[in-house]
Coordinates of C-alpha atoms and ligand atoms in Angstrom, one line a residue:
X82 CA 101.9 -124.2 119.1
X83 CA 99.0 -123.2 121.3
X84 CA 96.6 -120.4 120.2
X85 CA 96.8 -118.1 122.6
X86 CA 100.3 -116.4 123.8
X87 CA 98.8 -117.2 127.5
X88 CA 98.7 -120.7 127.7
X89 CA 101.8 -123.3 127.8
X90 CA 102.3 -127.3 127.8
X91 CA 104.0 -127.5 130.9
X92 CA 106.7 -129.9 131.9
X93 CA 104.0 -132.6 132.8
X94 CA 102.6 -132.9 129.3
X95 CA 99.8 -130.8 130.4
X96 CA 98.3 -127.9 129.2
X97 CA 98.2 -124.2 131.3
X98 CA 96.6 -121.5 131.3
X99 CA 98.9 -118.0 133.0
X100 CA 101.3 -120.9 134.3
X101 CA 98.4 -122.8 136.3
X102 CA 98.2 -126.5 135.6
X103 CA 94.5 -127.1 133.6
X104 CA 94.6 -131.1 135.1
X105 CA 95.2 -129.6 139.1
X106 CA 92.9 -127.5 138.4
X107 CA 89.9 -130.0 137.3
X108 CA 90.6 -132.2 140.0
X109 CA 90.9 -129.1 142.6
X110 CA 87.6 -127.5 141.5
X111 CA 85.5 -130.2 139.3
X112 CA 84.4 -129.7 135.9
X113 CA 83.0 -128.3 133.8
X114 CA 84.7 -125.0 134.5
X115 CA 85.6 -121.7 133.7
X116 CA 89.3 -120.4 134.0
X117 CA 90.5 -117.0 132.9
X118 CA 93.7 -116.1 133.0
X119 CA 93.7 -112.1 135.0
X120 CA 96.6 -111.2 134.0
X121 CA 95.5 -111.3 130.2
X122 CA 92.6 -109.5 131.0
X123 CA 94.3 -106.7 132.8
X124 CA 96.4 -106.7 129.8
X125 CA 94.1 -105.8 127.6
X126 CA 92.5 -103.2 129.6
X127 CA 96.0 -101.4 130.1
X128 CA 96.8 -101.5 126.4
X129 CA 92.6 -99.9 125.7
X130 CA 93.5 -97.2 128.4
X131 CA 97.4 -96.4 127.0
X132 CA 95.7 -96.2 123.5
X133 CA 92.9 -93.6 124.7
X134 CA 96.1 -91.4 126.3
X135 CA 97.8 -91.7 123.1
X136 CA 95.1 -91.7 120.8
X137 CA 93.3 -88.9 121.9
X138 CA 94.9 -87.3 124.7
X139 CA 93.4 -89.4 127.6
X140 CA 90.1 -87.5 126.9
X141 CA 88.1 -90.4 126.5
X142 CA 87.3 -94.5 128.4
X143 CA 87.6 -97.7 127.7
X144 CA 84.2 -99.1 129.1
X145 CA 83.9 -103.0 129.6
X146 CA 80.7 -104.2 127.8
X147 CA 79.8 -106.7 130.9
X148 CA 77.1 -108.6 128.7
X149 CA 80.6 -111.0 127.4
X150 CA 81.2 -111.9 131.0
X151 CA 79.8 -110.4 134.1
X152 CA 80.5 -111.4 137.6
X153 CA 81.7 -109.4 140.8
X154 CA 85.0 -110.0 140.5
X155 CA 85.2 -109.0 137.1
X156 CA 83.2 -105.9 138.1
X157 CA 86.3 -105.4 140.8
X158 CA 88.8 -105.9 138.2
X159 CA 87.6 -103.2 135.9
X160 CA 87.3 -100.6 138.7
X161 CA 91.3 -101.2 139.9
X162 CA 91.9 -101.1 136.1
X163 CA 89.9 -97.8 135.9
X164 CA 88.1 -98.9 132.9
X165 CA 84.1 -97.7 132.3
X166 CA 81.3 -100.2 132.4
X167 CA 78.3 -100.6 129.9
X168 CA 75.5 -102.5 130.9
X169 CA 72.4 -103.8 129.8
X170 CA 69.8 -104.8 132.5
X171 CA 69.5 -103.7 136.0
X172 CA 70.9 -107.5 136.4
X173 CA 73.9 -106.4 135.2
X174 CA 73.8 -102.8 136.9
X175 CA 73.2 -105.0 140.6
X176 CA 75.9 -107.0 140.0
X177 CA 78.5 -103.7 139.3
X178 CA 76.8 -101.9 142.3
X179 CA 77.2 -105.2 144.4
X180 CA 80.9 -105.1 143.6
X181 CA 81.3 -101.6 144.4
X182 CA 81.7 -100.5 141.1
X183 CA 81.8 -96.5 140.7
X184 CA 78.0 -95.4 139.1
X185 CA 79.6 -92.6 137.8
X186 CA 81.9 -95.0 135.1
X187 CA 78.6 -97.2 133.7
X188 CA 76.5 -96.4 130.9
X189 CA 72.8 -97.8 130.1
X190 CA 72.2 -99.4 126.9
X191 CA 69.3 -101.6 125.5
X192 CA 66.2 -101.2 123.3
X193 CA 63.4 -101.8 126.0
X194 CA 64.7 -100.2 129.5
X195 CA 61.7 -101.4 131.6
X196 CA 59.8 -98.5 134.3
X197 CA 61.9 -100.2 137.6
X198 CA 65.3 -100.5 135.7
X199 CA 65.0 -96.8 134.4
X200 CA 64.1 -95.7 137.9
X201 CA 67.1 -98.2 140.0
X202 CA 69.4 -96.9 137.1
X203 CA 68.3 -93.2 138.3
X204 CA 68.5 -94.4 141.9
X205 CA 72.2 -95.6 141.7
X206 CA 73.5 -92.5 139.7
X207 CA 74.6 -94.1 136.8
X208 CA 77.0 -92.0 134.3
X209 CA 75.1 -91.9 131.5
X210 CA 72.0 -93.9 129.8
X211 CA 72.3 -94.6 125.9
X212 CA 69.1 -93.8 125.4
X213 CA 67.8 -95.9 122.0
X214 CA 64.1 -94.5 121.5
X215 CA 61.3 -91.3 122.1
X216 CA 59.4 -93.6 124.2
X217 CA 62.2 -94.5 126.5
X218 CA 63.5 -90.9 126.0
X219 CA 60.3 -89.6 127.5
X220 CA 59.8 -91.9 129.9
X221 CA 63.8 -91.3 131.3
X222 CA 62.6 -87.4 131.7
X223 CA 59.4 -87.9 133.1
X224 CA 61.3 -90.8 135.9
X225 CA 64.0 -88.1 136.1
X226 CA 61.7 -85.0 136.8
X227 CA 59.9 -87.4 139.8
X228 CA 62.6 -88.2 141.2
X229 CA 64.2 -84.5 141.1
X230 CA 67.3 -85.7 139.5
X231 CA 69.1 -84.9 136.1
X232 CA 70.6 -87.5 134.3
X233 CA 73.4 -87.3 131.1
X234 CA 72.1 -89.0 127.8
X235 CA 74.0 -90.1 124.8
X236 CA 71.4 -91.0 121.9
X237 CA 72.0 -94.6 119.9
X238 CA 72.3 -94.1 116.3
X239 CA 72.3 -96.3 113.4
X240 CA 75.3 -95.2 111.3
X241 CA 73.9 -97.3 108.3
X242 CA 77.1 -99.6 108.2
X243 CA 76.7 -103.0 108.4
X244 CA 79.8 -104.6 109.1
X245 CA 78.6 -108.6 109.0
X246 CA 77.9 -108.8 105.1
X247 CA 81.2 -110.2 104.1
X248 CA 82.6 -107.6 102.2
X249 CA 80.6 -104.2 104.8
X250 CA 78.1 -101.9 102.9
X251 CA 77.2 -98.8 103.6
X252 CA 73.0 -99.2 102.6
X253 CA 70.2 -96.8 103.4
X254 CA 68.3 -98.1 106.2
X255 CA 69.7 -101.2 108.2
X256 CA 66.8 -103.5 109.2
X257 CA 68.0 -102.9 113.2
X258 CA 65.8 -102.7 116.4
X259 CA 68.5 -100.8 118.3
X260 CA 68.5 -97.2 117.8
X261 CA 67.4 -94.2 116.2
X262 CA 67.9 -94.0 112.2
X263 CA 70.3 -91.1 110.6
X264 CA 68.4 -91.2 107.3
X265 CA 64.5 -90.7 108.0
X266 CA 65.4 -87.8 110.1
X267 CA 64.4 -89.5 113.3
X268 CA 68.1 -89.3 114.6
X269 CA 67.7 -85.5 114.4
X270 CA 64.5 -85.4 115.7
X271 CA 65.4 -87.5 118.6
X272 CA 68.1 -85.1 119.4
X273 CA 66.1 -82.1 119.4
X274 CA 63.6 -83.3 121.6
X275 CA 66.9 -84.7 124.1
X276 CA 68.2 -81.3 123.7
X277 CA 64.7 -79.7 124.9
X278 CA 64.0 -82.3 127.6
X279 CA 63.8 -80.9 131.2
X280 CA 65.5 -83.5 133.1
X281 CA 68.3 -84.8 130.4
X282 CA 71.7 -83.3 129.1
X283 CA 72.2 -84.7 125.9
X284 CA 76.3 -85.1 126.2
X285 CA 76.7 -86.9 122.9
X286 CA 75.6 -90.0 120.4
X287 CA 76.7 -93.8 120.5
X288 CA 76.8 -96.3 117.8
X289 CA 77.9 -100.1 117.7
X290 CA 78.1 -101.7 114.6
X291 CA 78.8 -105.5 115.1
X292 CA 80.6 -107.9 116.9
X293 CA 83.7 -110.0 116.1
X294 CA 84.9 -107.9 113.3
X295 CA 88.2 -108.3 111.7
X296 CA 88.4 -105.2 108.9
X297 CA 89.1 -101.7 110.1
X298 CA 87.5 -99.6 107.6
X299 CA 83.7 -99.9 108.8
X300 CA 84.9 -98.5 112.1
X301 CA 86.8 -95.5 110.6
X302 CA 83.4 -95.2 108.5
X303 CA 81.3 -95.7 111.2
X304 CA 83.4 -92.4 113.2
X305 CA 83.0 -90.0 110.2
X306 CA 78.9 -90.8 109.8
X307 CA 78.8 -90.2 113.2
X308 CA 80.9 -87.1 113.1
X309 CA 78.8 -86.1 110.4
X310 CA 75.9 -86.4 112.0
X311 CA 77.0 -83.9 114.9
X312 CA 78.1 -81.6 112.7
X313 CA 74.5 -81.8 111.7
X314 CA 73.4 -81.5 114.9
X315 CA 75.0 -78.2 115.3
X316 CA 73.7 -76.3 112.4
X317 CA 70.5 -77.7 113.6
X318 CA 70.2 -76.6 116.9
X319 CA 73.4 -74.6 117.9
X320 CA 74.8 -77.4 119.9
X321 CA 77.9 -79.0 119.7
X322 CA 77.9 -82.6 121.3
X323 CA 80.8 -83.0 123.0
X324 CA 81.5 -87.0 123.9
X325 CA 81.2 -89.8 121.2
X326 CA 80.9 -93.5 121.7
X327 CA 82.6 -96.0 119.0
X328 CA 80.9 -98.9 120.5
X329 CA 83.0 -102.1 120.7
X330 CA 82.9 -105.2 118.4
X331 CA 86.9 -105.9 117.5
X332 CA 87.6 -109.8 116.6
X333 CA 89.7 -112.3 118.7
X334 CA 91.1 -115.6 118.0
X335 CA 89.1 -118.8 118.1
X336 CA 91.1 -120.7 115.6
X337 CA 94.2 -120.4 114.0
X338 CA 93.1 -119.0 111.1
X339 CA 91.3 -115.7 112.7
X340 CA 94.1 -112.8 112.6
X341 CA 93.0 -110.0 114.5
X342 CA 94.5 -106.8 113.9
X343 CA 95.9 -105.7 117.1
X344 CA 94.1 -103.2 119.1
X345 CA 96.2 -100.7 119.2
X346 CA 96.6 -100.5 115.4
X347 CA 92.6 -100.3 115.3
X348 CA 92.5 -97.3 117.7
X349 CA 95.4 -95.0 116.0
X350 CA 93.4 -95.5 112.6
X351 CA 89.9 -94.7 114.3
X352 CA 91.2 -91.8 115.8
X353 CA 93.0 -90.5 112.7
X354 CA 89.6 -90.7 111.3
X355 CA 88.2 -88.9 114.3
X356 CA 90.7 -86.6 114.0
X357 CA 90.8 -85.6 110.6
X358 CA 87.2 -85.1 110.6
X359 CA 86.8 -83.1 113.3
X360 CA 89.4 -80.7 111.6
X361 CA 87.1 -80.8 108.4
X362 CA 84.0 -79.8 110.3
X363 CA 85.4 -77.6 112.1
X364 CA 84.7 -79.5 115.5
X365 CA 86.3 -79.4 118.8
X366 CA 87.6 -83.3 119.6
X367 CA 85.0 -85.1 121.7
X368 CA 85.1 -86.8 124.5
X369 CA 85.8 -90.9 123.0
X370 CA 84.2 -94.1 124.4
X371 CA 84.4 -97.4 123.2
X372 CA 83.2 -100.6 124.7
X373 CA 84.9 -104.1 123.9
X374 CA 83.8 -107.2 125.5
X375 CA 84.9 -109.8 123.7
X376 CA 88.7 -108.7 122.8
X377 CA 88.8 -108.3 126.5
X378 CA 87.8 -111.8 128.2
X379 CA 87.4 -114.0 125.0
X380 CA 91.0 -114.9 124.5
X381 CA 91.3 -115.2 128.5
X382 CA 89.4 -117.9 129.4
X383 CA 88.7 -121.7 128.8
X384 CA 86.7 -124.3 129.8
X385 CA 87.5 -127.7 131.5
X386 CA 85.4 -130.3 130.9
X387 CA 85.7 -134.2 131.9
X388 CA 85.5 -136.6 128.7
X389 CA 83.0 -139.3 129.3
X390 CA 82.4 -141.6 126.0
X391 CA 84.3 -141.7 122.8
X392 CA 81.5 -143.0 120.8
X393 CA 82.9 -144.3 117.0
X394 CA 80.0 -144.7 114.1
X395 CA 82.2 -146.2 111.5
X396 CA 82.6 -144.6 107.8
X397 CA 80.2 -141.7 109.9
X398 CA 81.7 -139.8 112.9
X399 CA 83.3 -140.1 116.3
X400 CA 81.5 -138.3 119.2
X401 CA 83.2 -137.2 122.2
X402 CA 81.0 -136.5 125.0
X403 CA 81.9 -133.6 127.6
X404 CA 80.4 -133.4 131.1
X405 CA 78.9 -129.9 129.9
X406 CA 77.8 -128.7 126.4
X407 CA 75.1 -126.0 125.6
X408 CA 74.3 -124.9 128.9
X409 CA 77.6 -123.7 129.3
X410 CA 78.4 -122.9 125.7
X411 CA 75.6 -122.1 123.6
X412 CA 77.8 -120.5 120.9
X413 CA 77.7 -123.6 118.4
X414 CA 74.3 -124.3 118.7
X415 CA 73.5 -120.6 118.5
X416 CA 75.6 -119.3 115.9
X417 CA 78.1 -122.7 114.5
X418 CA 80.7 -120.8 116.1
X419 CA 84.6 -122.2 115.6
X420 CA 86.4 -123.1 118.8
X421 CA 89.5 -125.2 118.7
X422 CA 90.1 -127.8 121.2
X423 CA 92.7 -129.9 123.5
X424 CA 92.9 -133.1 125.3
X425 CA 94.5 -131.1 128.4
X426 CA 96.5 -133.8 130.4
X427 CA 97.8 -135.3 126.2
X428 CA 98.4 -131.6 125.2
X429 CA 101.8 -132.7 123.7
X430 CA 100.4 -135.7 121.5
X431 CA 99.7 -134.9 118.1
X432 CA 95.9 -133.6 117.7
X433 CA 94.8 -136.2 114.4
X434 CA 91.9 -137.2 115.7
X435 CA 89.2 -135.9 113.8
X436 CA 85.9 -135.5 116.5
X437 CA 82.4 -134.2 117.2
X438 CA 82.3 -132.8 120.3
X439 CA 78.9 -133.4 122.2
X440 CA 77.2 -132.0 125.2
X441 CA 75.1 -133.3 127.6
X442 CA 71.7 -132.6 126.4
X443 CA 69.1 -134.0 125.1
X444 CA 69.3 -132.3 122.0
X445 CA 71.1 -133.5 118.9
X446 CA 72.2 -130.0 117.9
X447 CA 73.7 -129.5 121.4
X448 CA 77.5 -129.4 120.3
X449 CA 80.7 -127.8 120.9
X450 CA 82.3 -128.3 118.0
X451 CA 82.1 -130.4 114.6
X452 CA 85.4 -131.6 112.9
X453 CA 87.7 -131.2 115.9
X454 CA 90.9 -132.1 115.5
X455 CA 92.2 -133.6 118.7
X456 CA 94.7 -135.6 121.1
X457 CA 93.8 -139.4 120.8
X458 CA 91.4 -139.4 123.8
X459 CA 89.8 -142.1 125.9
X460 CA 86.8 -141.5 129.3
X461 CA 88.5 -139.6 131.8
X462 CA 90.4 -137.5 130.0
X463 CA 89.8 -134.0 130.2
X464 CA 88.8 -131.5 126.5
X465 CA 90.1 -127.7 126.9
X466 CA 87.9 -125.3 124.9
X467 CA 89.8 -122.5 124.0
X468 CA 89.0 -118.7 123.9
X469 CA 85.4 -119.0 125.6
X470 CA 86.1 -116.2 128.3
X471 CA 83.7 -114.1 126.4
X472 CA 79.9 -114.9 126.2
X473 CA 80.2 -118.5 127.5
X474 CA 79.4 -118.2 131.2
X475 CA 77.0 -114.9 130.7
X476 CA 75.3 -117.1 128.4
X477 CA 74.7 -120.1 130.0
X478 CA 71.5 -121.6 130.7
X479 CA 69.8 -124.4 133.2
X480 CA 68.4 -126.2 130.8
X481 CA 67.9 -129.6 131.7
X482 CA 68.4 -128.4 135.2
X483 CA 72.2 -128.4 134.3
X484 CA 74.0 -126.6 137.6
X485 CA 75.8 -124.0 136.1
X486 CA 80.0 -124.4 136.7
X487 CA 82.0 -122.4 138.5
X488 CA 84.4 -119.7 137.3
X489 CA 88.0 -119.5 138.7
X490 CA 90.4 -116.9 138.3
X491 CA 94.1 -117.1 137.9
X492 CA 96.6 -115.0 138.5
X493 CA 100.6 -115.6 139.2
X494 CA 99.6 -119.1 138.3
X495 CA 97.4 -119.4 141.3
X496 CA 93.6 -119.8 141.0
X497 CA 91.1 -118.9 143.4
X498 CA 87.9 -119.4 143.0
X499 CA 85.2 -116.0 141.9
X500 CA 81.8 -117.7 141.0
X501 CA 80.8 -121.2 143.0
X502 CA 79.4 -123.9 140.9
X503 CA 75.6 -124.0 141.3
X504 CA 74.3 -126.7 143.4
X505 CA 71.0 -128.9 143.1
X506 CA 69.9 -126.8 145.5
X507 CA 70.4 -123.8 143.9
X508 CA 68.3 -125.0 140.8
X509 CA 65.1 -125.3 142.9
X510 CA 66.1 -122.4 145.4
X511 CA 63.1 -120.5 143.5
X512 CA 60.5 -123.1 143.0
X513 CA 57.1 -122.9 145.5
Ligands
LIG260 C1 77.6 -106.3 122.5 C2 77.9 -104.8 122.6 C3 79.2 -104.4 122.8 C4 80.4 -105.3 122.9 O1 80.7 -106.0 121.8 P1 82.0 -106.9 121.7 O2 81.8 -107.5 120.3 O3 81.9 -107.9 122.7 O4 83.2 -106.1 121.8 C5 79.4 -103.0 123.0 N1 78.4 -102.2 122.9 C6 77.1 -102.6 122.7 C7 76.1 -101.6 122.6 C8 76.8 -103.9 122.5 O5 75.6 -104.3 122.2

């Protein structure tokens, strides 16, 4: 059984990915590389946008948090899908605009928007920036005012829930550099001064409390604090904000053991807790966003990588050694993240080979996985890492003047090809 409904063991023995042969694929466009499957992407997106419709009466959007994978063609997927776009450097914001990506649908986020990427975001006419301090809130109204336009703001708050303890708590003060804090009174303060600033509409608030997060509750939690909070607002000031955004963070599968709850079932509950709340407060619905990355590409994509020395240290270990590592993948090194793993072209052996998979570099830490459990393997072979569509290519690194892969798309079982693999070239294109 694979672990992911998108990918098969097809007639050859060899693993697939949306009915495209992972071995024809290596050999068509090299390795390491990164395939996602479209079709699963797409999926996801339609089931976010059927959720919002149901959920909350289509007034609200799905907005693709581009950090877990941006490219164009990504960028071109989400507009035919309709979906928003959050970003979080002007990097990211060139790339949408590059792809033709509607302004109107992206939103601004980060703790330290430089002067130039305050004033290209202006430029472009981006949607909305998430504005996450007074400094940055001063210095968007002052850009604004210069350049005679008027820009909508959400404010970032810290709701106070942390949802990566392992059972969540709900604490005073979260030690967090994102964002204004509810209970010092800066959160109100900060939306006072948004509410009096010249060149600003303050639309509404934001929160994101964490990433990869399998429990509902810290979300429906995370909804009424913020509900709250406008409430708050309103007695305040006499304004009612009218748009929230839920921030993204749901959990997908890297192993067998991760059980996601299914989207869907996370948005009805968040928006029974939106919905109840706004009754008890006596508030008109807002406007929802939310912004998964992750649960949209993770699952999507894997990487190819050609095996190059099965190295056995007896009573010890057994390294594998892949043609890529932590340029490509920095997840293990970074975090000791879980990633289950197949010998592609033996997909239909039995996986009791017990492995450390190793990258390239020329760092001992640089490794994909530890424990593995894979197909009996030998140099030549090619390793599948699974569900590493999301913060795998928008992550990886030169180091070691590494070319960075190539990403490929398939769809229909065809590929084609949406980022070229870097060349030597490439990796001095910048040196004097
Ligand atoms: C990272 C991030 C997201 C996306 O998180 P996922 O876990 O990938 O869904 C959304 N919003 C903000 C502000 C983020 O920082």
């Amino acid at each position: 059984m694979m672990l992911n409904d998108n990918l098969q063991i097809n007639a050859a023995g060899h693993l697939a990915i949306g009915g495209a042969d992972t071995i024809a694929l290596a050999e068509e466009f090299g390795t390491p590389l990164y395939v996602m499957d479209e079709d699963k992407i797409r999926q996801v997106c339609r089931m976010y946008k059927s959720s919002i419709e149901t959920c909350y009466g289509g007034n609200g959007l799905p907005l693709f948090a581009s950090k877990a994978f941006c490219c164009k063609e990504i960028c071109r997927i989400m507009n035919e899908e309709g979906m928003g776009l959050d970003v979080v450097s002007g990097g990211e914001l060139y790339t949408a605009m590059q792809a033709g990506f509607p302004a109107k649908r992206i939103q601004f986020h980060g703790n330290n928007k430089t002067q130039d990427e305050i004033s290209y975001a202006l430029s472009c006419g981006i949607g909305h920036f998430v504005v996450d301090n007074l400094s940055e809130l001063e210095l968007l109204d002052e850009t604004a005012g210069e350049k005679h336009c008027h820009v909508d703001i959400l404010l970032r708050i810290k709701p106070g829930i942390d949802a990566h303890t392992h059972q969540f708590i709900r604490t005073g003060q979260i030690d967090s550099k994102f964002g204004f804090a509810l209970e010092t009174g800066e959160a109100m303060d900060a939306a006072k001064a948004a509410i009096h600033a010249k060149n600003l509409t303050l639309t509404g608030v934001h929160c994101h409390i964490g990433s990869q997060i399998f429990e509902i509750q810290p979300f429906e939690l995370a909804a009424k604090v913020m509900l709250g909070f406008i409430r708050d607002v309103r007695a305040e000031t006499g304004v009612e904000l009218q748009e929230l955004n839920l921030g993204g963070g749901f959990g997908i599968k890297y192993v067998e053991n991760d059980q996601p709850v299914p989207y869907d079932r996370y948005m009805e509950l968040v928006s029974n807790a939106v919905h109840m709340c706004c009754n008890e407060y006596d508030l008109t619905a807002p406007k929802i966003y939310i912004e998964p990355g992750r649960s949209i590409v993770g699952e999507a994509g894997l990487t190819l990588y050609k095996i190059g020395s099965v190295k056995q240290i007896p009573n010890i270990r057994t390294y594998v050694s892949i043609d890529g590592g932590m340029t490509d993948n920095p997840r293990y090194i970074l975090y000791q993240s879980q990633y289950e793993a197949v010998v592609a072209n033996k997909a239909n052996e039995s996986a009791d080979f017990e492995v450390t998979i190793a990258g390239r570099c020329c760092e001992s830490g640089d490794l994909i996985q530890e424990g593995a459990k894979i197909q009996r393997c030998i140099p030549g072979d090619i390793l599948a890492v699974l569900s590493t569509g999301a913060y795998n290519y928008s992550m990886a690194s030169n180091y070691n003047r590494v070319p960075r892969p190539a990403v490929v798309f398939v769809k229909d079982g065809a590929p084609r090809l949406a980022v070229r693999r870097e060349s030597y070239e490439d990796l001095i294109r910048n040196d004097i």
